[in-house]
Amino acid sequence: ISMSWTFDKKADGAEDFKKAVEAAAGNALIFSSLREAEGSLVIEDFYPVSCTRVFRIGSATRSGNLAKSFSGDLNNVHFILPGREVQLRWRGDSKEINGSSLATALASGLAALILYCADRSDENPSDTNTQHGNNLRHEQNMRKVFGNMSRASNEGSYPEVQKYFNMPGKDLTLSNVRETISSLTAGLHFRMYISYSDFPLAFISLRLTQHED
């Protein structure tokens, strides 16, 4: 979910809005940012950017550095994505776009692409580790993947998308998708989540383990 707008904590209904966002964050990935004019303001004064489990996104320059005039400093953000002098084509025309709203939308789109690849990667029934799609739907785990993608970047917070997804003119195979997910999750230890449908089996397994002990 991309929420590139802000809600003043002092506004009427702000606390109800916060509760709704944090409830939604338990079932979805939420990306937010401060408006450019608010870059120097205190994050904690605004929702949803200050809500628990919400990704704070800032604007990056073409070189992958934080656009401070748009997003303040790195303490304001978790990750930065293109939001300065981005050339987009629309109906045959090229237009330059600036702003953290674009960066937030790109972050949300990147997460959706990763989830799609993770779901495809889990389709092989012979693979015993088929939980990527489920695990990456949780904020802590997706944050680790974004961090892995950003580790070698200029600011340490700029996901290097081209490094993992730059395959121009190539039809992706399931093998390519699995290789990409394996690369994205290399060296990461995910917090494991069990779906409700798996609960009876997990409970039986736990009981058997306790009995054997």
mmCIF file of C-alpha atoms in Angstrom:
data_model
loop_
_atom_site.group_PDB
_atom_site.id
_atom_site.type_symbol
_atom_site.label_atom_id
_atom_site.label_comp_id
_atom_site.label_asym_id
_atom_site.label_seq_id
_atom_site.Cartn_x
_atom_site.Cartn_y
_atom_site.Cartn_z
ATOM 1 C CA ILE A 1 0.000 0.000 0.000
ATOM 2 C CA SER A 2 1.413 3.380 -1.035
ATOM 3 C CA MET A 3 0.433 6.293 1.239
ATOM 4 C CA SER A 4 2.464 9.295 0.129
ATOM 5 C CA TRP A 5 0.515 11.842 2.147
ATOM 6 C CA THR A 6 0.374 12.903 5.781
ATOM 7 C CA PHE A 7 -2.171 13.328 8.554
ATOM 8 C CA ASP A 8 -1.417 15.728 11.396
ATOM 9 C CA LYS A 9 -1.533 13.917 14.743
ATOM 10 C CA LYS A 10 -3.513 16.824 16.218
ATOM 11 C CA ALA A 11 -6.280 16.583 13.625
ATOM 12 C CA ASP A 12 -9.719 15.235 14.501
ATOM 13 C CA GLY A 13 -9.860 11.464 14.096
ATOM 14 C CA ALA A 14 -6.080 11.110 13.988
ATOM 15 C CA GLU A 15 -5.901 8.383 16.611
ATOM 16 C CA ASP A 16 -8.620 6.354 14.905
ATOM 17 C CA PHE A 17 -6.684 6.710 11.664
ATOM 18 C CA LYS A 18 -3.506 5.515 13.381
ATOM 19 C CA LYS A 19 -5.258 2.431 14.732
ATOM 20 C CA ALA A 20 -6.628 1.622 11.284
ATOM 21 C CA VAL A 21 -3.184 1.951 9.660
ATOM 22 C CA GLU A 22 -1.443 -0.172 12.280
ATOM 23 C CA ALA A 23 -4.160 -2.820 12.000
ATOM 24 C CA ALA A 24 -3.712 -2.850 8.226
ATOM 25 C CA ALA A 25 0.056 -3.155 8.646
ATOM 26 C CA GLY A 26 -0.531 -6.541 10.239
ATOM 27 C CA ASN A 27 -1.847 -7.815 6.904
ATOM 28 C CA ALA A 28 -0.136 -5.639 4.294
ATOM 29 C CA LEU A 29 3.077 -3.762 3.565
ATOM 30 C CA ILE A 30 2.581 0.003 3.899
ATOM 31 C CA PHE A 31 4.912 2.626 2.435
ATOM 32 C CA SER A 32 4.707 6.301 3.369
ATOM 33 C CA SER A 33 6.662 9.569 3.313
ATOM 34 C CA LEU A 34 6.585 13.172 4.411
ATOM 35 C CA ARG A 35 5.648 15.774 1.825
ATOM 36 C CA GLU A 36 8.635 17.698 0.508
ATOM 37 C CA ALA A 37 7.609 20.840 2.399
ATOM 38 C CA GLU A 38 7.657 18.812 5.599
ATOM 39 C CA GLY A 39 11.137 17.349 5.205
ATOM 40 C CA SER A 40 12.546 19.358 8.106
ATOM 41 C CA LEU A 41 9.611 18.633 10.414
ATOM 42 C CA VAL A 42 9.397 15.949 13.077
ATOM 43 C CA ILE A 43 8.339 12.544 11.768
ATOM 44 C CA GLU A 44 6.479 11.749 14.991
ATOM 45 C CA ASP A 45 4.052 14.629 14.383
ATOM 46 C CA PHE A 46 2.461 12.909 11.387
ATOM 47 C CA TYR A 47 0.610 9.743 10.408
ATOM 48 C CA PRO A 48 0.981 7.305 8.706
ATOM 49 C CA VAL A 49 4.729 7.907 8.381
ATOM 50 C CA SER A 50 5.259 7.559 12.146
ATOM 51 C CA CYS A 51 3.041 4.504 12.557
ATOM 52 C CA THR A 52 4.482 1.180 13.664
ATOM 53 C CA ARG A 53 5.581 -1.184 10.849
ATOM 54 C CA VAL A 54 5.253 1.474 8.137
ATOM 55 C CA PHE A 55 8.169 1.920 5.711
ATOM 56 C CA ARG A 56 9.405 5.535 5.636
ATOM 57 C CA ILE A 57 10.498 6.360 2.087
ATOM 58 C CA GLY A 58 12.580 9.305 0.895
ATOM 59 C CA SER A 59 13.552 10.710 -2.501
ATOM 60 C CA ALA A 60 16.862 9.807 -4.114
ATOM 61 C CA THR A 61 18.846 11.609 -6.775
ATOM 62 C CA ARG A 62 19.963 9.949 -9.991
ATOM 63 C CA SER A 63 23.224 8.955 -8.307
ATOM 64 C CA GLY A 64 21.390 7.162 -5.499
ATOM 65 C CA ASN A 65 21.980 9.793 -2.818
ATOM 66 C CA LEU A 66 19.296 11.259 -0.571
ATOM 67 C CA ALA A 67 17.624 14.357 -2.034
ATOM 68 C CA LYS A 68 17.835 16.353 1.188
ATOM 69 C CA SER A 69 15.761 19.230 -0.146
ATOM 70 C CA PHE A 70 12.883 16.765 -0.475
ATOM 71 C CA SER A 71 13.371 14.312 2.400
ATOM 72 C CA GLY A 72 15.431 16.050 5.097
ATOM 73 C CA ASP A 73 18.135 13.687 6.327
ATOM 74 C CA LEU A 74 18.612 9.924 6.545
ATOM 75 C CA ASN A 75 17.128 9.870 10.052
ATOM 76 C CA ASN A 76 13.776 10.639 8.418
ATOM 77 C CA VAL A 77 13.735 7.555 6.189
ATOM 78 C CA HIS A 78 14.276 3.823 6.103
ATOM 79 C CA PHE A 79 14.961 3.619 2.356
ATOM 80 C CA ILE A 80 15.294 6.002 -0.574
ATOM 81 C CA LEU A 81 14.145 5.489 -4.163
ATOM 82 C CA PRO A 82 14.214 7.691 -7.283
ATOM 83 C CA GLY A 83 12.350 10.928 -6.653
ATOM 84 C CA ARG A 84 14.457 13.589 -8.333
ATOM 85 C CA GLU A 85 14.555 14.348 -12.077
ATOM 86 C CA VAL A 86 12.896 11.061 -13.021
ATOM 87 C CA GLN A 87 11.982 10.860 -16.698
ATOM 88 C CA LEU A 88 8.661 9.142 -17.361
ATOM 89 C CA ARG A 89 6.985 8.519 -20.683
ATOM 90 C CA TRP A 90 3.233 8.948 -20.956
ATOM 91 C CA ARG A 91 1.308 8.622 -24.207
ATOM 92 C CA GLY A 92 4.376 9.291 -26.275
ATOM 93 C CA ASP A 93 5.547 12.279 -24.262
ATOM 94 C CA SER A 94 8.420 12.467 -21.791
ATOM 95 C CA LYS A 95 7.921 14.285 -18.525
ATOM 96 C CA GLU A 96 10.232 14.975 -15.591
ATOM 97 C CA ILE A 97 8.792 13.983 -12.220
ATOM 98 C CA ASN A 98 10.064 14.983 -8.778
ATOM 99 C CA GLY A 99 8.915 14.145 -5.275
ATOM 100 C CA SER A 100 8.655 11.631 -2.492
ATOM 101 C CA SER A 101 5.228 10.553 -3.774
ATOM 102 C CA LEU A 102 6.953 8.990 -6.762
ATOM 103 C CA ALA A 103 9.610 7.396 -4.559
ATOM 104 C CA THR A 104 6.913 5.910 -2.322
ATOM 105 C CA ALA A 105 5.006 4.488 -5.284
ATOM 106 C CA LEU A 106 8.218 2.951 -6.635
ATOM 107 C CA ALA A 107 8.959 1.356 -3.261
ATOM 108 C CA SER A 108 5.482 -0.141 -3.171
ATOM 109 C CA GLY A 109 5.877 -1.406 -6.731
ATOM 110 C CA LEU A 110 9.262 -2.934 -5.933
ATOM 111 C CA ALA A 111 7.764 -4.804 -2.978
ATOM 112 C CA ALA A 112 4.944 -6.080 -5.225
ATOM 113 C CA LEU A 113 7.486 -7.322 -7.789
ATOM 114 C CA ILE A 114 9.474 -9.119 -5.077
ATOM 115 C CA LEU A 115 6.298 -10.744 -3.717
ATOM 116 C CA TYR A 116 5.287 -11.880 -7.198
ATOM 117 C CA CYS A 117 8.686 -13.473 -7.724
ATOM 118 C CA ALA A 118 8.576 -15.042 -4.255
ATOM 119 C CA ASP A 119 5.168 -16.582 -4.951
ATOM 120 C CA ARG A 120 6.411 -17.980 -8.257
ATOM 121 C CA SER A 121 9.549 -19.280 -6.570
ATOM 122 C CA ASP A 122 7.398 -21.235 -4.103
ATOM 123 C CA GLU A 123 5.561 -23.128 -6.849
ATOM 124 C CA ASN A 124 8.001 -26.055 -6.998
ATOM 125 C CA PRO A 125 6.461 -28.829 -4.870
ATOM 126 C CA SER A 126 9.805 -30.619 -4.605
ATOM 127 C CA ASP A 127 11.340 -27.667 -2.784
ATOM 128 C CA THR A 128 11.015 -28.018 0.994
ATOM 129 C CA ASN A 129 11.617 -24.294 1.560
ATOM 130 C CA THR A 130 8.440 -22.885 0.003
ATOM 131 C CA GLN A 131 7.662 -20.090 2.429
ATOM 132 C CA HIS A 132 9.214 -17.042 0.746
ATOM 133 C CA GLY A 133 5.911 -15.598 -0.426
ATOM 134 C CA ASN A 134 4.292 -15.944 2.979
ATOM 135 C CA ASN A 135 7.298 -14.681 4.928
ATOM 136 C CA LEU A 136 7.942 -11.642 2.743
ATOM 137 C CA ARG A 137 4.430 -10.347 3.317
ATOM 138 C CA HIS A 138 5.561 -9.348 6.799
ATOM 139 C CA GLU A 139 7.233 -5.986 7.299
ATOM 140 C CA GLN A 140 10.287 -7.229 9.225
ATOM 141 C CA ASN A 141 11.226 -9.689 6.505
ATOM 142 C CA MET A 142 10.625 -7.377 3.539
ATOM 143 C CA ARG A 143 12.684 -4.754 5.362
ATOM 144 C CA LYS A 144 15.578 -7.238 5.468
ATOM 145 C CA VAL A 145 15.321 -7.809 1.710
ATOM 146 C CA PHE A 146 15.274 -4.067 0.994
ATOM 147 C CA GLY A 147 18.281 -3.747 3.295
ATOM 148 C CA ASN A 148 20.089 -6.536 1.458
ATOM 149 C CA MET A 149 19.467 -4.770 -1.847
ATOM 150 C CA SER A 150 20.756 -1.487 -0.381
ATOM 151 C CA ARG A 151 23.867 -2.686 1.446
ATOM 152 C CA ALA A 152 26.383 -1.638 -1.215
ATOM 153 C CA SER A 153 24.629 1.596 -2.245
ATOM 154 C CA ASN A 154 25.950 5.119 -1.649
ATOM 155 C CA GLU A 155 23.811 5.827 1.402
ATOM 156 C CA GLY A 156 23.269 2.214 2.445
ATOM 157 C CA SER A 157 19.532 2.724 1.968
ATOM 158 C CA TYR A 158 19.048 2.817 -1.823
ATOM 159 C CA PRO A 159 17.785 -0.540 -3.220
ATOM 160 C CA GLU A 160 19.893 -1.401 -6.270
ATOM 161 C CA VAL A 161 17.043 -2.699 -8.390
ATOM 162 C CA GLN A 162 19.070 -3.026 -11.605
ATOM 163 C CA LYS A 163 21.475 -5.420 -9.907
ATOM 164 C CA TYR A 164 18.685 -7.949 -9.370
ATOM 165 C CA PHE A 165 16.067 -7.258 -12.051
ATOM 166 C CA ASN A 166 17.913 -5.749 -15.029
ATOM 167 C CA MET A 167 17.267 -8.347 -17.752
ATOM 168 C CA PRO A 168 16.406 -6.314 -20.891
ATOM 169 C CA GLY A 169 15.032 -8.298 -23.819
ATOM 170 C CA LYS A 170 14.979 -11.507 -21.818
ATOM 171 C CA ASP A 171 11.944 -13.651 -21.119
ATOM 172 C CA LEU A 172 12.140 -14.635 -17.468
ATOM 173 C CA THR A 173 11.937 -18.325 -16.702
ATOM 174 C CA LEU A 174 10.925 -19.861 -13.396
ATOM 175 C CA SER A 175 14.593 -20.697 -12.898
ATOM 176 C CA ASN A 176 15.490 -16.997 -13.306
ATOM 177 C CA VAL A 177 12.856 -16.042 -10.746
ATOM 178 C CA ARG A 178 14.131 -18.559 -8.210
ATOM 179 C CA GLU A 179 17.701 -17.362 -8.711
ATOM 180 C CA THR A 180 16.578 -13.767 -8.119
ATOM 181 C CA ILE A 181 14.749 -14.636 -4.887
ATOM 182 C CA SER A 182 17.706 -16.714 -3.719
ATOM 183 C CA SER A 183 20.005 -13.752 -4.354
ATOM 184 C CA LEU A 184 17.663 -11.292 -2.616
ATOM 185 C CA THR A 185 17.425 -13.447 0.495
ATOM 186 C CA ALA A 186 21.055 -14.608 0.618
ATOM 187 C CA GLY A 187 22.457 -14.530 4.135
ATOM 188 C CA LEU A 188 19.191 -13.363 5.662
ATOM 189 C CA HIS A 189 17.458 -15.081 8.560
ATOM 190 C CA PHE A 190 13.720 -14.538 8.401
ATOM 191 C CA ARG A 191 11.268 -14.606 11.204
ATOM 192 C CA MET A 192 9.060 -17.557 10.306
ATOM 193 C CA TYR A 193 5.293 -17.192 10.137
ATOM 194 C CA ILE A 194 2.725 -19.978 10.166
ATOM 195 C CA SER A 195 -0.567 -19.459 8.375
ATOM 196 C CA TYR A 196 -3.802 -20.306 10.144
ATOM 197 C CA SER A 197 -4.355 -23.235 7.778
ATOM 198 C CA ASP A 198 -1.065 -24.753 8.962
ATOM 199 C CA PHE A 199 -1.847 -24.311 12.663
ATOM 200 C CA PRO A 200 -3.310 -27.799 13.386
ATOM 201 C CA LEU A 201 -0.289 -29.513 11.813
ATOM 202 C CA ALA A 202 2.116 -27.205 13.643
ATOM 203 C CA PHE A 203 0.300 -27.857 16.935
ATOM 204 C CA ILE A 204 0.475 -31.641 16.446
ATOM 205 C CA SER A 205 4.183 -31.396 15.602
ATOM 206 C CA LEU A 206 4.813 -29.345 18.743
ATOM 207 C CA ARG A 207 2.912 -31.837 20.909
ATOM 208 C CA LEU A 208 4.863 -34.788 19.446
ATOM 209 C CA THR A 209 8.149 -32.984 20.057
ATOM 210 C CA GLN A 210 7.203 -32.258 23.653
ATOM 211 C CA HIS A 211 6.155 -35.892 24.171
ATOM 212 C CA GLU A 212 9.457 -37.199 22.804
ATOM 213 C CA ASP A 213 11.373 -34.947 25.207
#
